Amino acid sequence: MADEVILLDFWPSMFGMRTRIALEEKNVIFDYREQDLWNKNPILLEMNPVHKKIPVLIHNGKPVCESLIQMEYIDEVWPSKTPLLPSDPYQRAHAKFWGDFIDKKVYASARLIWGAKGEEHEAGKKEFIEILKTLESELGDKTYFGGETFGYVDIALIGFYSWFEAYEKFGNFSIEAECLKLIAWAKRCVKRERECF
Amino acid sequence: MAERSDSEEVKLLGMWASPFSRRIEIALTLKGVSYEFSEEDITNKSSLLLQLNPVYKMIPVLVHTGKPISESLVILEYIDETWRDNPILPQDPYEKAMARFWAKFVDEQIYVTAMKVVGKIGEERDAVVEATRDLLMFLEKELVGKDFFGGRSLGFVDIVATLVAFWLMRTEEIVGVKVVPVEKFPEIHRWVKNLLGNDVIKKCIPPEDEHLQYIRAHVIVSSCVLSLGFV
């Protein structure tokens, strides 16, 4: 029986992007369904009753919520193609730690850049740069966060790159000036996507 | 699989009253893994802790053969993948994803909301209690027809949700608010009884009297700090 894979998503979501990329990496054919977040579809409310948020991955009728959990699920269900996580338990833990860090830190501080004013906005900008520098330090001189292969941590972070220009405009600063290596990494990821897909 | 050698060192930097630290002890004990426990003074963090967890500077940190792992949910998965006896997570990818979902829900939703009860009074407190109960109702429904979240035996979500059973529900006694009344949450109460029937749980949770004293002292400090406007 062929797999039925549906993704409920919202086009600018950096979280939805993770799941889209993971499915593409695995060459999984899926039905992308754009959601109106201001007028939520009954299917979204039924498939994610706890959070009522996108992205929701529906595999053969069963919903999986939360983008990092979806990435792990995708990696486990389609294991033979392009592993997203390493097989060594310590390396896996390391990757999950950084994925979790990205989840906890990046969105919240970026939100203050475009959503807050005055002191809160400045504090958000400062914190955002510090967070990116921490990630840059973790990246080091590696091609990707996992080393030579594009994987889980890269996918967890890359969606935010498409928002960088917006953050820069709202924050009146240059992310590249602060985090040159990280921007180089992002450009490598984008170039890779163009060459692969 | 080759026998693990005795020279494989397992060390846990933790704190006796922390639910995040205790859950690691539960997992290691369930798996029969010997470990050295190092009690951290979280008001005066050791240089070892700061070195092993430079990002968050928090316990718990598991150190295995010299390599540190931080963040309790990440540590739990590492333990499950490294020591394969008595699996904590289900094998099936969908069931595994659901377990991860509920664990994250406990930590990021229930814990964060419930913590706000402390130091609040009146209508503000009532609102937080209501919000916490709304979240707990999802767990209540998950337990219908099951002895544990993991089914017939303890699993990942049970270990993580000990936070509800032995921290949230013990704090109720101290703050004098029944956040989890039995008439509204019969399944959760039944589940707590099941937990208390398990030897590993009994061994690994903080002793009740000392724990209640600790919570009482903590609540008093938090209330003072909040009422003086420092937070």
mmCIF file of N, CA and C in Angstrom, chain A residues 60-133:
data_model
loop_
_atom_site.group_PDB
_atom_site.id
_atom_site.type_symbol
_atom_site.label_atom_id
_atom_site.label_comp_id
_atom_site.label_asym_id
_atom_site.label_seq_id
_atom_site.Cartn_x
_atom_site.Cartn_y
_atom_site.Cartn_z
ATOM 1 N N ASN A 60 -0.419 8.299 6.757
ATOM 2 C CA ASN A 60 -1.463 7.267 6.732
ATOM 3 C C ASN A 60 -2.522 7.544 7.785
ATOM 4 N N GLY A 61 -2.953 8.789 7.848
ATOM 5 C CA GLY A 61 -4.051 9.183 8.728
ATOM 6 C C GLY A 61 -3.650 9.531 10.151
ATOM 7 N N LYS A 62 -2.377 9.264 10.511
ATOM 8 C CA LYS A 62 -1.979 9.516 11.908
ATOM 9 C C LYS A 62 -1.102 10.775 12.008
ATOM 10 N N PRO A 63 -1.503 11.710 12.901
ATOM 11 C CA PRO A 63 -0.769 12.976 12.965
ATOM 12 C C PRO A 63 0.463 12.931 13.863
ATOM 13 N N VAL A 64 1.522 13.591 13.416
ATOM 14 C CA VAL A 64 2.721 13.797 14.223
ATOM 15 C C VAL A 64 2.913 15.307 14.303
ATOM 16 N N CYS A 65 3.019 15.825 15.520
ATOM 17 C CA CYS A 65 3.140 17.272 15.724
ATOM 18 C C CYS A 65 4.515 17.619 16.285
ATOM 19 N N GLU A 66 4.892 18.886 16.148
ATOM 20 C CA GLU A 66 6.186 19.426 16.593
ATOM 21 C C GLU A 66 7.289 19.083 15.583
ATOM 22 N N SER A 67 7.874 20.121 15.006
ATOM 23 C CA SER A 67 8.768 19.929 13.853
ATOM 24 C C SER A 67 10.007 19.074 14.132
ATOM 25 N N LEU A 68 10.633 19.216 15.296
ATOM 26 C CA LEU A 68 11.820 18.382 15.564
ATOM 27 C C LEU A 68 11.409 16.915 15.723
ATOM 28 N N ILE A 69 10.262 16.690 16.347
ATOM 29 C CA ILE A 69 9.743 15.329 16.506
ATOM 30 C C ILE A 69 9.408 14.757 15.122
ATOM 31 N N GLN A 70 8.850 15.599 14.253
ATOM 32 C CA GLN A 70 8.554 15.159 12.883
ATOM 33 C C GLN A 70 9.830 14.752 12.152
ATOM 34 N N MET A 71 10.903 15.520 12.348
ATOM 35 C CA MET A 71 12.186 15.191 11.684
ATOM 36 C C MET A 71 12.690 13.833 12.139
ATOM 37 N N GLU A 72 12.628 13.575 13.440
ATOM 38 C CA GLU A 72 13.080 12.276 13.948
ATOM 39 C C GLU A 72 12.191 11.163 13.404
ATOM 40 N N TYR A 73 10.903 11.411 13.353
ATOM 41 C CA TYR A 73 9.948 10.430 12.829
ATOM 42 C C TYR A 73 10.275 10.094 11.372
ATOM 43 N N ILE A 74 10.465 11.129 10.585
ATOM 44 C CA ILE A 74 10.782 10.959 9.157
ATOM 45 C C ILE A 74 12.073 10.135 9.010
ATOM 46 N N ASP A 75 13.060 10.447 9.841
ATOM 47 C CA ASP A 75 14.341 9.737 9.779
ATOM 48 C C ASP A 75 14.174 8.270 10.127
ATOM 49 N N GLU A 76 13.258 7.976 11.059
ATOM 50 C CA GLU A 76 13.048 6.590 11.502
ATOM 51 C C GLU A 76 12.160 5.804 10.540
ATOM 52 N N VAL A 77 11.190 6.467 9.930
ATOM 53 C CA VAL A 77 10.277 5.762 9.018
ATOM 54 C C VAL A 77 10.915 5.498 7.658
ATOM 55 N N TRP A 78 11.771 6.433 7.200
ATOM 56 C CA TRP A 78 12.470 6.275 5.930
ATOM 57 C C TRP A 78 13.975 6.250 6.196
ATOM 58 N N PRO A 79 14.458 5.175 6.841
ATOM 59 C CA PRO A 79 15.838 5.174 7.309
ATOM 60 C C PRO A 79 16.886 4.959 6.230
ATOM 61 N N SER A 80 16.508 4.346 5.151
ATOM 62 C CA SER A 80 17.538 3.969 4.181
ATOM 63 C C SER A 80 18.028 5.123 3.321
ATOM 64 N N LYS A 81 17.282 6.209 3.331
ATOM 65 C CA LYS A 81 17.703 7.312 2.470
ATOM 66 C C LYS A 81 18.226 8.480 3.308
ATOM 67 N N THR A 82 19.448 8.894 3.011
ATOM 68 C CA THR A 82 19.991 10.140 3.578
ATOM 69 C C THR A 82 19.696 10.322 5.078
ATOM 70 N N PRO A 83 20.410 9.655 5.962
ATOM 71 C CA PRO A 83 20.125 9.837 7.393
ATOM 72 C C PRO A 83 20.255 11.304 7.815
ATOM 73 N N LEU A 84 19.288 11.740 8.625
ATOM 74 C CA LEU A 84 19.315 13.128 9.101
ATOM 75 C C LEU A 84 20.102 13.221 10.402
ATOM 76 N N LEU A 85 20.058 12.126 11.178
ATOM 77 C CA LEU A 85 20.777 12.067 12.446
ATOM 78 C C LEU A 85 21.871 11.011 12.343
ATOM 79 N N PRO A 86 22.991 11.210 13.067
ATOM 80 C CA PRO A 86 24.034 10.173 13.063
ATOM 81 C C PRO A 86 23.554 8.910 13.774
ATOM 82 N N SER A 87 24.271 7.808 13.599
ATOM 83 C CA SER A 87 23.842 6.570 14.257
ATOM 84 C C SER A 87 24.453 6.418 15.660
ATOM 85 N N ASP A 88 25.580 7.064 15.911
ATOM 86 C CA ASP A 88 26.212 6.959 17.224
ATOM 87 C C ASP A 88 25.391 7.690 18.289
ATOM 88 N N PRO A 89 25.079 7.030 19.423
ATOM 89 C CA PRO A 89 24.226 7.680 20.440
ATOM 90 C C PRO A 89 24.757 9.018 20.951
ATOM 91 N N TYR A 90 26.075 9.143 21.116
ATOM 92 C CA TYR A 90 26.595 10.412 21.630
ATOM 93 C C TYR A 90 26.433 11.526 20.597
ATOM 94 N N GLN A 91 26.739 11.187 19.329
ATOM 95 C CA GLN A 91 26.578 12.188 18.253
ATOM 96 C C GLN A 91 25.114 12.582 18.103
ATOM 97 N N ARG A 92 24.231 11.602 18.260
ATOM 98 C CA ARG A 92 22.799 11.891 18.174
ATOM 99 C C ARG A 92 22.385 12.834 19.290
ATOM 100 N N ALA A 93 22.854 12.552 20.526
ATOM 101 C CA ALA A 93 22.522 13.396 21.674
ATOM 102 C C ALA A 93 23.031 14.818 21.433
ATOM 103 N N HIS A 94 24.210 14.915 20.883
ATOM 104 C CA HIS A 94 24.817 16.221 20.589
ATOM 105 C C HIS A 94 23.947 17.004 19.608
ATOM 106 N N ALA A 95 23.487 16.322 18.563
ATOM 107 C CA ALA A 95 22.634 16.961 17.556
ATOM 108 C C ALA A 95 21.294 17.378 18.180
ATOM 109 N N LYS A 96 20.716 16.504 18.975
ATOM 110 C CA LYS A 96 19.415 16.820 19.589
ATOM 111 C C LYS A 96 19.547 17.983 20.572
ATOM 112 N N PHE A 97 20.666 18.052 21.275
ATOM 113 C CA PHE A 97 20.912 19.172 22.193
ATOM 114 C C PHE A 97 20.862 20.480 21.433
ATOM 115 N N TRP A 98 21.538 20.537 20.271
ATOM 116 C CA TRP A 98 21.586 21.790 19.510
ATOM 117 C C TRP A 98 20.252 22.092 18.822
ATOM 118 N N GLY A 99 19.553 21.067 18.400
ATOM 119 C CA GLY A 99 18.215 21.279 17.836
ATOM 120 C C GLY A 99 17.309 21.896 18.889
ATOM 121 N N ASP A 100 17.382 21.366 20.093
ATOM 122 C CA ASP A 100 16.587 21.865 21.211
ATOM 123 C C ASP A 100 16.992 23.300 21.562
ATOM 124 N N PHE A 101 18.288 23.600 21.525
ATOM 125 C CA PHE A 101 18.790 24.959 21.788
ATOM 126 C C PHE A 101 18.185 25.946 20.780
ATOM 127 N N ILE A 102 18.197 25.549 19.522
ATOM 128 C CA ILE A 102 17.648 26.410 18.470
ATOM 129 C C ILE A 102 16.167 26.679 18.744
ATOM 130 N N ASP A 103 15.465 25.615 19.115
ATOM 131 C CA ASP A 103 14.035 25.748 19.423
ATOM 132 C C ASP A 103 13.786 26.681 20.607
ATOM 133 N N LYS A 104 14.588 26.528 21.637
ATOM 134 C CA LYS A 104 14.365 27.303 22.866
ATOM 135 C C LYS A 104 14.732 28.773 22.697
ATOM 136 N N LYS A 105 15.742 29.034 21.887
ATOM 137 C CA LYS A 105 16.367 30.359 21.941
ATOM 138 C C LYS A 105 16.123 31.270 20.730
ATOM 139 N N VAL A 106 16.195 30.716 19.525
ATOM 140 C CA VAL A 106 16.260 31.597 18.350
ATOM 141 C C VAL A 106 14.964 32.354 18.120
ATOM 142 N N TYR A 107 13.836 31.645 18.104
ATOM 143 C CA TYR A 107 12.564 32.283 17.795
ATOM 144 C C TYR A 107 12.215 33.375 18.803
ATOM 145 N N ALA A 108 12.376 33.055 20.097
ATOM 146 C CA ALA A 108 11.973 33.982 21.169
ATOM 147 C C ALA A 108 12.720 35.309 21.082
ATOM 148 N N SER A 109 14.026 35.248 20.828
ATOM 149 C CA SER A 109 14.782 36.504 20.770
ATOM 150 C C SER A 109 14.489 37.248 19.462
ATOM 151 N N ALA A 110 14.329 36.501 18.359
ATOM 152 C CA ALA A 110 14.033 37.138 17.069
ATOM 153 C C ALA A 110 12.686 37.843 17.124
ATOM 154 N N ARG A 111 11.753 37.232 17.839
ATOM 155 C CA ARG A 111 10.409 37.799 17.991
ATOM 156 C C ARG A 111 10.471 39.215 18.572
ATOM 157 N N LEU A 112 11.422 39.431 19.479
ATOM 158 C CA LEU A 112 11.547 40.757 20.093
ATOM 159 C C LEU A 112 12.074 41.782 19.099
ATOM 160 N N ILE A 113 12.823 41.294 18.101
ATOM 161 C CA ILE A 113 13.388 42.221 17.115
ATOM 162 C C ILE A 113 12.267 42.842 16.289
ATOM 163 N N TRP A 114 11.325 41.990 15.836
ATOM 164 C CA TRP A 114 10.273 42.563 15.012
ATOM 165 C C TRP A 114 9.001 42.857 15.786
ATOM 166 N N GLY A 115 8.871 42.299 17.001
ATOM 167 C CA GLY A 115 7.609 42.447 17.728
ATOM 168 C C GLY A 115 7.644 43.420 18.900
ATOM 169 N N ALA A 116 8.837 43.888 19.279
ATOM 170 C CA ALA A 116 8.930 44.747 20.465
ATOM 171 C C ALA A 116 9.566 46.093 20.116
ATOM 172 N N LYS A 117 9.437 47.014 21.090
ATOM 173 C CA LYS A 117 10.030 48.347 20.861
ATOM 174 C C LYS A 117 10.967 48.704 22.001
ATOM 175 N N GLY A 118 11.710 49.739 21.787
ATOM 176 C CA GLY A 118 12.543 50.336 22.849
ATOM 177 C C GLY A 118 13.550 49.359 23.449
ATOM 178 N N GLU A 119 13.568 49.310 24.788
ATOM 179 C CA GLU A 119 14.559 48.476 25.487
ATOM 180 C C GLU A 119 14.421 46.996 25.187
ATOM 181 N N GLU A 120 13.170 46.542 25.109
ATOM 182 C CA GLU A 120 12.906 45.117 24.839
ATOM 183 C C GLU A 120 13.467 44.733 23.478
ATOM 184 N N HIS A 121 13.271 45.609 22.496
ATOM 185 C CA HIS A 121 13.740 45.386 21.130
ATOM 186 C C HIS A 121 15.269 45.300 21.117
ATOM 187 N N GLU A 122 15.912 46.244 21.809
ATOM 188 C CA GLU A 122 17.385 46.260 21.852
ATOM 189 C C GLU A 122 17.916 45.017 22.551
ATOM 190 N N ALA A 123 17.250 44.638 23.634
ATOM 191 C CA ALA A 123 17.661 43.442 24.381
ATOM 192 C C ALA A 123 17.518 42.200 23.507
ATOM 193 N N GLY A 124 16.424 42.149 22.743
ATOM 194 C CA GLY A 124 16.175 41.018 21.837
ATOM 195 C C GLY A 124 17.256 40.908 20.782
ATOM 196 N N LYS A 125 17.629 42.057 20.223
ATOM 197 C CA LYS A 125 18.657 42.109 19.179
ATOM 198 C C LYS A 125 19.996 41.598 19.729
ATOM 199 N N LYS A 126 20.326 42.072 20.918
ATOM 200 C CA LYS A 126 21.603 41.691 21.549
ATOM 201 C C LYS A 126 21.615 40.192 21.821
ATOM 202 N N GLU A 127 20.506 39.699 22.373
ATOM 203 C CA GLU A 127 20.423 38.280 22.700
ATOM 204 C C GLU A 127 20.471 37.424 21.431
ATOM 205 N N PHE A 128 19.787 37.877 20.388
ATOM 206 C CA PHE A 128 19.748 37.147 19.120
ATOM 207 C C PHE A 128 21.161 36.972 18.565
ATOM 208 N N ILE A 129 21.926 38.040 18.569
ATOM 209 C CA ILE A 129 23.308 37.977 18.070
ATOM 210 C C ILE A 129 24.148 37.022 18.916
ATOM 211 N N GLU A 130 23.977 37.092 20.231
ATOM 212 C CA GLU A 130 24.725 36.188 21.117
ATOM 213 C C GLU A 130 24.390 34.738 20.819
ATOM 214 N N ILE A 131 23.107 34.479 20.585
ATOM 215 C CA ILE A 131 22.666 33.114 20.283
ATOM 216 C C ILE A 131 23.282 32.643 18.962
ATOM 217 N N LEU A 132 23.263 33.508 17.959
ATOM 218 C CA LEU A 132 23.850 33.139 16.665
ATOM 219 C C LEU A 132 25.353 32.901 16.807
ATOM 220 N N LYS A 133 26.010 33.706 17.646
ATOM 221 C CA LYS A 133 27.458 33.528 17.848
ATOM 222 C C LYS A 133 27.736 32.191 18.542
#
